[in-house]
CSV table of C-alpha atoms and ligand atoms in Angstrom, one decimal:
chain,number,residue,atom,x,y,z
I,1327,MET,CA,108.1,110.6,87.8
I,1328,LYS,CA,105.6,109.3,89.9
I,1329,LEU,CA,106.4,105.4,90.4
I,1330,PRO,CA,103.4,103.2,91.7
I,1331,LYS,CA,104.0,102.0,95.4
I,1332,SER,CA,101.8,99.1,94.8
I,1333,TYR,CA,102.1,96.7,92.2
I,1334,ASP,CA,101.8,92.8,91.7
I,1335,ILE,CA,103.8,90.7,89.5
I,1336,ILE,CA,101.9,87.8,87.9
I,1337,GLY,CA,104.2,85.6,85.7
I,1338,ASP,CA,105.3,88.2,83.5
I,1339,ILE,CA,102.7,90.6,83.5
I,1340,LEU,CA,103.0,93.7,86.1
I,1341,ILE,CA,99.9,95.2,87.2
I,1342,PHE,CA,100.3,98.3,89.6
I,1343,GLU,CA,97.8,100.5,91.3
I,1344,ILE,CA,98.5,104.2,91.6
I,1345,LYS,CA,96.4,106.8,93.7
I,1346,ASP,CA,97.8,109.9,92.2
I,1347,LYS,CA,95.6,111.0,89.3
I,1348,LEU,CA,97.8,110.8,86.0
I,1349,THR,CA,96.8,111.6,82.8
I,1350,ASN,CA,96.8,109.2,80.1
I,1351,LYS,CA,100.2,110.3,78.9
I,1352,GLU,CA,101.9,110.1,82.2
I,1353,GLU,CA,100.5,106.6,82.8
I,1354,LYS,CA,102.1,105.3,79.8
I,1355,GLN,CA,105.1,107.0,80.6
I,1356,VAL,CA,105.1,105.2,84.0
I,1357,ALA,CA,103.8,102.0,82.1
I,1358,ASN,CA,107.1,102.0,80.0
I,1359,GLU,CA,109.8,103.2,82.8
I,1360,LEU,CA,108.5,100.1,84.8
I,1361,LEU,CA,109.0,98.0,81.4
I,1362,LYS,CA,112.4,99.2,80.7
I,1363,LEU,CA,113.3,98.6,84.8
I,1364,ASN,CA,112.8,94.5,84.5
I,1365,SER,CA,113.6,92.3,81.6
I,1366,ASN,CA,111.2,89.6,82.8
I,1367,ILE,CA,108.3,91.6,82.6
I,1368,LYS,CA,106.6,91.3,79.0
I,1369,VAL,CA,103.3,93.2,79.9
I,1370,VAL,CA,102.4,96.6,82.1
I,1371,ALA,CA,99.2,97.1,82.9
I,1372,LYS,CA,96.9,99.5,85.6
I,1373,ARG,CA,94.2,97.9,87.9
I,1374,ALA,CA,91.4,99.6,86.9
I,1375,ASP,CA,89.0,98.3,89.3
I,1376,ILE,CA,88.8,96.2,92.5
I,1377,TYR,CA,87.9,92.6,92.7
I,1378,LYS,CA,84.2,92.3,92.3
I,1379,GLY,CA,81.4,90.4,91.4
I,1380,LYS,CA,80.5,86.9,91.7
I,1381,TYR,CA,84.0,85.4,90.2
I,1382,ARG,CA,86.0,87.7,92.0
I,1383,THR,CA,87.7,89.4,88.6
I,1384,ARG,CA,88.8,92.5,88.4
I,1385,ASN,CA,89.5,95.0,85.2
I,1386,ILE,CA,92.8,95.7,83.9
I,1387,LYS,CA,94.5,98.2,81.5
I,1388,ILE,CA,97.3,97.3,79.4
I,1389,LEU,CA,99.8,100.2,79.0
I,1390,ALA,CA,102.9,99.0,77.8
I,1391,GLY,CA,104.5,96.3,76.1
I,1392,GLU,CA,102.7,92.9,74.9
I,1393,ASN,CA,98.6,93.3,74.6
I,1394,ARG,CA,97.6,90.2,76.2
I,1395,THR,CA,96.2,89.2,79.8
I,1396,GLU,CA,97.4,85.2,79.9
I,1397,THR,CA,100.1,84.2,81.5
I,1398,ILE,CA,102.1,81.2,83.5
I,1399,HIS,CA,102.9,82.2,87.2
I,1400,ARG,CA,105.4,79.9,89.3
I,1401,GLU,CA,105.3,79.9,92.8
I,1402,ASN,CA,106.0,77.0,95.5
I,1403,GLY,CA,107.5,74.9,92.8
I,1404,VAL,CA,104.2,74.9,90.9
I,1405,ASN,CA,103.1,76.4,87.6
I,1406,ILE,CA,99.6,78.7,87.2
I,1407,LYS,CA,98.4,79.3,83.9
I,1408,LEU,CA,96.2,82.1,83.9
I,1409,ASP,CA,94.0,85.2,82.4
I,1410,VAL,CA,94.6,87.8,85.1
I,1411,LYS,CA,91.6,89.6,83.9
I,1412,LYS,CA,89.0,86.8,83.5
I,1413,CYS,CA,90.1,84.7,86.9
I,1414,TYR,CA,90.9,85.8,90.4
I,1415,PHE,CA,94.6,85.4,91.5
I,1416,SER,CA,96.6,86.9,94.2
I,1417,PRO,CA,100.5,86.1,94.1
I,1418,ARG,CA,100.4,87.7,98.0
I,1419,LEU,CA,99.3,84.4,99.3
I,1420,SER,CA,101.6,81.9,98.1
I,1421,GLN,CA,103.0,81.8,101.8
I,1422,GLU,CA,99.6,81.4,103.3
I,1423,ARG,CA,98.9,78.2,100.7
I,1424,LEU,CA,102.4,76.9,101.8
I,1425,ARG,CA,101.4,77.4,105.4
I,1426,ILE,CA,98.3,75.2,104.9
I,1427,ALA,CA,100.1,72.6,102.7
I,1428,LYS,CA,102.4,72.1,105.5
I,1429,LEU,CA,99.8,71.4,107.9
I,1430,VAL,CA,98.2,68.6,105.7
I,1431,LYS,CA,99.3,65.1,107.2
I,1432,LYS,CA,99.3,61.8,105.3
I,1433,ASN,CA,96.8,60.0,103.3
I,1434,GLU,CA,94.0,63.3,103.9
I,1435,ASP,CA,91.1,64.2,101.7
I,1436,ILE,CA,90.8,67.8,101.6
I,1437,LEU,CA,88.4,70.2,99.8
I,1438,VAL,CA,89.2,73.4,98.7
I,1439,MET,CA,85.7,75.1,98.0
I,1440,PHE,CA,85.8,78.2,96.1
I,1441,SER,CA,89.3,76.6,94.5
I,1442,GLY,CA,89.9,79.3,91.2
I,1443,LEU,CA,92.6,78.5,89.1
I,1444,ALA,CA,93.5,75.3,91.9
I,1445,PRO,CA,96.5,77.3,93.5
I,1446,TYR,CA,95.7,75.8,96.8
I,1447,ASN,CA,95.2,72.2,95.3
I,1448,LEU,CA,98.4,72.6,93.4
I,1449,VAL,CA,100.8,74.0,95.9
I,1450,ILE,CA,99.2,71.0,98.8
I,1451,SER,CA,99.8,68.6,96.3
I,1452,LYS,CA,103.1,69.7,95.6
I,1453,HIS,CA,104.4,69.8,99.3
I,1454,SER,CA,102.1,67.3,101.0
I,1455,LYS,CA,101.1,63.6,101.3
I,1456,ALA,CA,97.5,64.2,100.9
I,1457,LYS,CA,95.3,61.4,99.5
I,1458,SER,CA,93.2,63.4,97.7
I,1459,VAL,CA,92.6,67.4,96.9
I,1460,TYR,CA,89.5,68.1,95.6
I,1461,GLY,CA,88.4,71.7,94.1
I,1462,ILE,CA,85.0,73.2,93.3
I,1463,GLU,CA,84.8,76.3,91.3
I,1464,ILE,CA,82.2,78.2,89.5
I,1465,ASN,CA,84.0,80.4,86.9
I,1466,PRO,CA,84.0,78.4,83.9
I,1467,ILE,CA,87.0,80.3,82.3
I,1468,ALA,CA,88.9,79.4,86.1
I,1469,HIS,CA,87.7,75.7,86.1
I,1470,LYS,CA,89.1,75.5,82.5
I,1471,TYR,CA,92.7,77.0,83.6
I,1472,ALA,CA,92.4,74.8,87.1
I,1473,LEU,CA,92.0,71.5,84.7
I,1474,GLU,CA,95.1,72.7,82.4
I,1475,ASN,CA,97.1,73.8,85.9
I,1476,VAL,CA,96.8,70.3,87.0
I,1477,ARG,CA,97.9,68.5,83.8
I,1478,ILE,CA,100.7,70.5,83.5
I,1479,ASN,CA,101.9,69.9,86.7
I,1480,ARG,CA,101.3,66.4,86.3
I,1481,PHE,CA,99.5,65.9,89.7
I,1482,SER,CA,97.2,62.6,89.9
I,1483,ASN,CA,95.2,63.1,93.3
I,1484,ILE,CA,93.5,66.4,92.3
I,1485,HIS,CA,89.8,66.3,91.6
I,1486,LEU,CA,88.2,69.3,90.3
I,1487,PHE,CA,84.4,69.9,89.9
I,1488,LYS,CA,82.5,73.2,87.8
I,1489,GLY,CA,79.5,74.6,89.7
I,1490,ASP,CA,78.1,76.2,92.7
I,1491,VAL,CA,79.9,74.5,95.9
I,1492,SER,CA,76.3,74.3,97.7
I,1493,LYS,CA,75.1,71.9,94.7
I,1494,GLU,CA,78.4,70.4,93.7
I,1495,ILE,CA,79.6,69.2,97.3
I,1496,LYS,CA,76.5,66.6,97.5
I,1497,LYS,CA,77.7,65.0,94.3
I,1498,LEU,CA,80.8,64.2,95.8
I,1499,ARG,CA,79.4,61.8,98.4
I,1500,LYS,CA,82.4,62.2,100.2
I,1501,LYS,CA,83.8,63.6,103.9
I,1502,PHE,CA,86.8,65.7,104.2
I,1503,ASP,CA,89.8,65.8,107.0
I,1504,ARG,CA,90.5,69.5,106.0
I,1505,ILE,CA,88.1,71.8,104.0
I,1506,ILE,CA,89.6,75.4,103.0
I,1507,MET,CA,87.3,78.0,102.4
I,1508,PRO,CA,88.9,80.8,100.7
I,1509,LEU,CA,86.0,83.0,99.9
I,1510,PRO,CA,86.7,85.9,102.4
I,1511,LYS,CA,83.4,88.5,101.5
I,1512,GLU,CA,80.8,85.3,102.0
I,1513,SER,CA,82.8,81.8,103.4
I,1514,LYS,CA,80.9,82.3,106.6
I,1515,SER,CA,77.6,81.8,105.3
I,1516,TYR,CA,78.8,78.3,103.9
I,1517,ILE,CA,80.1,76.9,107.3
I,1518,ASN,CA,77.1,75.0,108.0
I,1519,LEU,CA,77.5,73.4,104.5
I,1520,ALA,CA,81.3,72.3,105.2
I,1521,LEU,CA,80.5,70.9,108.7
I,1522,MET,CA,78.0,68.6,107.0
I,1523,TYR,CA,81.1,67.1,104.9
I,1524,LEU,CA,84.0,67.6,107.6
I,1525,LYS,CA,85.0,64.3,109.3
I,1526,LYS,CA,85.1,63.9,113.2
I,1527,ASN,CA,88.2,65.8,114.2
I,1528,GLY,CA,88.3,67.3,110.6
I,1529,THR,CA,89.7,71.1,110.5
I,1530,ILE,CA,88.0,74.2,108.0
I,1531,HIS,CA,90.3,77.0,107.0
I,1532,LEU,CA,87.8,79.9,107.3
I,1533,TYR,CA,89.1,83.2,105.4
I,1534,LEU,CA,87.7,86.3,106.5
I,1535,PHE,CA,88.1,90.1,106.4
I,1536,SER,CA,88.3,91.7,110.1
I,1537,ASP,CA,89.8,94.4,111.8
I,1538,GLU,CA,91.9,94.2,114.7
I,1539,LYS,CA,89.2,95.0,117.5
I,1540,SER,CA,87.3,92.2,116.2
I,1541,PHE,CA,89.7,89.3,116.4
I,1542,ASN,CA,88.6,88.2,119.5
I,1543,ILE,CA,85.1,88.2,119.1
I,1544,LEU,CA,85.5,85.8,115.9
I,1545,LYS,CA,87.5,83.7,118.3
I,1546,ARG,CA,84.9,83.5,120.9
I,1547,GLU,CA,82.0,82.8,118.2
I,1548,TYR,CA,83.7,79.7,117.1
I,1549,SER,CA,85.4,78.4,120.5
I,1550,LYS,CA,82.1,76.2,121.3
I,1551,LYS,CA,82.6,73.8,118.3
I,1552,PHE,CA,86.1,74.4,117.4
I,1553,SER,CA,89.9,74.9,118.8
I,1554,VAL,CA,90.5,78.3,117.0
I,1555,LYS,CA,94.0,79.6,115.6
I,1556,LEU,CA,93.7,82.8,114.0
I,1557,THR,CA,96.4,83.7,111.6
I,1558,LYS,CA,96.8,87.2,109.7
I,1559,CYS,CA,97.6,86.7,106.2
I,1560,GLY,CA,97.9,90.2,104.6
I,1561,ALA,CA,96.3,93.7,104.5
I,1562,TYR,CA,92.7,94.4,102.7
I,1563,ALA,CA,92.0,97.8,103.5
I,1564,PRO,CA,93.3,100.2,105.7
I,1565,ARG,CA,93.6,98.6,109.3
I,1566,ILE,CA,91.7,95.6,107.8
I,1567,TYR,CA,93.0,92.2,107.4
I,1568,ARG,CA,92.7,89.2,105.6
I,1569,ILE,CA,92.8,86.5,108.1
I,1570,CYS,CA,92.5,82.6,108.4
I,1571,LEU,CA,90.7,80.8,111.2
I,1572,ASP,CA,92.1,77.4,111.5
I,1573,LEU,CA,88.8,75.7,113.2
I,1574,LYS,CA,89.8,72.1,114.8
I,1575,ARG,CA,86.3,70.3,115.3
I,1576,LYS,CA,85.8,69.4,118.7
I,1577,ILE,CA,82.4,67.5,118.5
Q,2699,LIG,C1,88.7,84.9,96.4
Q,2699,LIG,S1,88.6,83.7,94.8
Q,2699,LIG,C2,89.6,82.5,95.8
Q,2699,LIG,C3,90.4,81.7,94.3
Q,2699,LIG,C4,91.3,80.6,94.4
Q,2699,LIG,N1,90.8,79.6,95.9
Q,2699,LIG,C5,92.3,81.4,94.9
Q,2699,LIG,O1,92.8,81.4,96.2
Q,2699,LIG,O2,93.2,82.0,93.9
Q,2699,LIG,C6,87.0,83.1,95.1
Q,2699,LIG,C7,86.6,82.3,93.9
Q,2699,LIG,O3,85.1,81.7,94.4
Q,2699,LIG,C8,84.6,81.3,93.3
Q,2699,LIG,N2,83.1,81.6,93.7
Q,2699,LIG,C9,82.4,82.3,93.8
Q,2699,LIG,N3,81.1,81.9,94.5
Q,2699,LIG,C10,81.4,80.6,94.3
Q,2699,LIG,C11,80.4,79.5,94.6
Q,2699,LIG,N4,78.5,79.7,95.3
Q,2699,LIG,N5,80.6,78.0,94.5
Q,2699,LIG,C12,82.1,77.5,93.6
Q,2699,LIG,N6,82.9,78.5,94.0
Q,2699,LIG,C13,82.3,80.2,93.6
Q,2699,LIG,C14,84.7,82.6,92.5
Q,2699,LIG,O4,84.7,82.3,91.0
Q,2699,LIG,C15,86.3,82.8,92.8
Q,2699,LIG,O5,87.0,82.1,91.5
């Protein structure tokens, strides 16, 4: 039996990735085996695609258990309701979300650009004394779940807006102590926009994909305007990392 080496558990849904070529029958056998191994898992699916498109979603194929893609995932003491097929979510970033939440000081105003299901907003609200945690998300389905997540976790300092960051940010008429930019493939192109809404001495958390050789180049690129700290927060592809640049504004 070829059991997959890589998988994610999101709520009670297990999504695996398998590099070996399997027949449909073999795939189902693997899925049924995984279902038997863990009584908390109710759905086993295969990752049928990479994250793609504007909404950064991925296709999945259900192979065993119940026929559904909605679940509730628990991380860092918050509940996150989602549809794993229609919204982006990575349980692998839970430590990174907690790292950011622990940097937040009392009474900060925070903006999460590209907020998705609002996992950053929820974890920050739970683990800090932020005054406000705003979020802007373009995927209407992710936004709907995010609103529900705020309601089920009973947080009162989270404010979520649906739409394109470049349009919605203007409507907030507000500057922020901290702006989080978790869209690694494109976040760099929004940095000037973020700077317009960042308070003096504010901090940007810019997520990027990068190989190790480019780390110093990236640090130099931002060191004129910011003091820079780089954190590796996971592997994206062989030798390519997801990184976060904590950029504290100097001027
Ligand atoms: C990589 S996901 C991160 C979602 C969430 N912050 C998280 O950590 O789970 C990026 C999100 O940005 C959204 N997005 C992409 N372009 C956007 C834009 N121009 N304005 C607002 N949201 C956008 C996508 O729909 C997606 O949900």
